[in-house]
Structures are given as structure tokens and as C-alpha cells.
Short mmCIF file of C-alpha atoms in Angstrom, two decimals:
data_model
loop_
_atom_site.label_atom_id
_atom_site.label_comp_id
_atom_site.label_asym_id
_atom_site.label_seq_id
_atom_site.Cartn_x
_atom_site.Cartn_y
_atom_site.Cartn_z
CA UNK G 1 0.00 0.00 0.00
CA UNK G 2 1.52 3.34 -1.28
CA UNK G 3 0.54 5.52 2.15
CA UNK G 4 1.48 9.15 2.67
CA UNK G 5 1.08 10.14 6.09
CA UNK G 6 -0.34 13.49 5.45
CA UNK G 7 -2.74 11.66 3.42
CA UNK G 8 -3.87 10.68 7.39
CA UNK G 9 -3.74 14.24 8.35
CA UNK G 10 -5.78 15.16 5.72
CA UNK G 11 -8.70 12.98 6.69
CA UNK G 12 -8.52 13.72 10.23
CA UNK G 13 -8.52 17.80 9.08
CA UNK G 14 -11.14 16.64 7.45
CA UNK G 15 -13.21 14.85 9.71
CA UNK G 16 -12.53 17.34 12.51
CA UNK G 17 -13.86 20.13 10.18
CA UNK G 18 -16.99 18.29 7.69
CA UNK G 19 -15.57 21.04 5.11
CA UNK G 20 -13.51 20.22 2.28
CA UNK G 21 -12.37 24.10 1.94
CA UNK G 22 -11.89 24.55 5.31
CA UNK G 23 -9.69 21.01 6.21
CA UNK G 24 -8.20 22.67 3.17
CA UNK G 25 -7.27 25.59 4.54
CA UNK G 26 -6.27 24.07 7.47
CA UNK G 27 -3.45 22.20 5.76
CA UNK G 28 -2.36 25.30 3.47
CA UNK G 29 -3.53 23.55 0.34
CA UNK G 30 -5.74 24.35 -2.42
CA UNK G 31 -9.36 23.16 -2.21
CA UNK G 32 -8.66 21.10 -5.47
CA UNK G 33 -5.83 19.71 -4.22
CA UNK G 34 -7.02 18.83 -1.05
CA UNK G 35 -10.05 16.58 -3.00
CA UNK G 36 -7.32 14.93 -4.84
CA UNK G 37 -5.32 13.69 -2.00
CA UNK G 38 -8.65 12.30 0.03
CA UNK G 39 -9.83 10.70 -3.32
CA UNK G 40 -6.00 9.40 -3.21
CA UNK G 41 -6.36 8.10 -0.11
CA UNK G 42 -9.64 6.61 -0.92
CA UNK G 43 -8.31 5.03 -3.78
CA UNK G 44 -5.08 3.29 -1.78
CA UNK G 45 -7.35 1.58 1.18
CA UNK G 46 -10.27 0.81 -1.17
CA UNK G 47 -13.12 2.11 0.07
CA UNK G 48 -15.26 5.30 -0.01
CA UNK G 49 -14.20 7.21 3.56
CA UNK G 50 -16.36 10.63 2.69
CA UNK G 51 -20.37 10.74 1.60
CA UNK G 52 -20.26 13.97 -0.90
CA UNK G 53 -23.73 14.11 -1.33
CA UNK G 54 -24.16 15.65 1.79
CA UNK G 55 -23.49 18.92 3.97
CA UNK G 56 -21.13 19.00 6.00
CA UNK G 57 -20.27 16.70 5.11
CA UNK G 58 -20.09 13.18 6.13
CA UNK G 59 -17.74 9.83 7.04
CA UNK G 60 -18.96 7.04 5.79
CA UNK G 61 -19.46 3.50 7.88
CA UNK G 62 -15.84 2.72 6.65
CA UNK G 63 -14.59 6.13 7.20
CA UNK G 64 -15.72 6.09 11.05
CA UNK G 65 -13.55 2.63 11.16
CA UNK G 66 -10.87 4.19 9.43
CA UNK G 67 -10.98 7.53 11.38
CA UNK G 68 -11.23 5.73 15.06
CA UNK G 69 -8.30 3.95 14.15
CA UNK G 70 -6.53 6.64 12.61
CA UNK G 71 -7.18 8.88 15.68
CA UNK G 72 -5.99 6.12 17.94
CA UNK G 73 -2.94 5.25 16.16
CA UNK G 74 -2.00 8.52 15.17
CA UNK G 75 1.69 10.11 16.26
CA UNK G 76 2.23 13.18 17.97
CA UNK G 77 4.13 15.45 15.55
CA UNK G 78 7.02 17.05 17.34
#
């Protein structure tokens, strides 16, 4: 699995916020480019983690899994 750790960060930023422009802003990226790196990550652990259709939006069944163990295993950053 091809895994970039602020892939992670992303989704958390996102979680925490239900706002894809403002877990964008968050992490100093473009809105677009923001999208790109959840659908990324989306598209490296196989499964939908974000319901689009909705706002805020919302985590999926498989995006709650994947954020509670996400937020568990997560690493302080120094």
C-alpha cells in the first residue's frame, strides 16, 4: 500500500472540520488539491471514507472505522 502520512492528516482535518475548503485551509492547500489527495487516499485503502452528497459533510461506515483507528494510532508530531 503506497501511504502518505499526510494523506492521514488530511482525513482527520477533514473529519474534525466536515468542510472540504476549510480542512483545506487548514493544511495550506488548495481546495482542489485537497479533493485529490482524500480521493487518493480513498483510492489506496479501497473504500469510499467521505459521503459527498451531503453537507457538512459526512464519514462514511468505513470512514468512522478508518478515522477511530486513525485517531488512535496517530503520532504526535514534534
Amino acid at each position: 500500500m503506497d501511504f502518505e502520512t499526510r494523506w492521514l492528516e488530511d482525513f482527520l482535518a477533514l473529519a474534525s472540520t466536515q468542510s472540504f475548503s476549510k480542512a483545506a485551509e487548514r493544511r495550506h492547500v488548495t481546495q482542489p488539491a485537497f479533493s485529490r489527495r482524500i480521493k487518493s487516499l480513498e483510492e489506496t485503502v479501497g473504500v469510499q471514507l467521505v459521503d459527498r452528497s451531503r453537507t457538512p459533510i459526512q464519514l462514511t461506515a468505513e470512514g468512522q472505522i478508518f478515522f477511530d483507528h486513525s485517531a488512535q494510532h496517530r503520532q504526535p508530531t514534534a
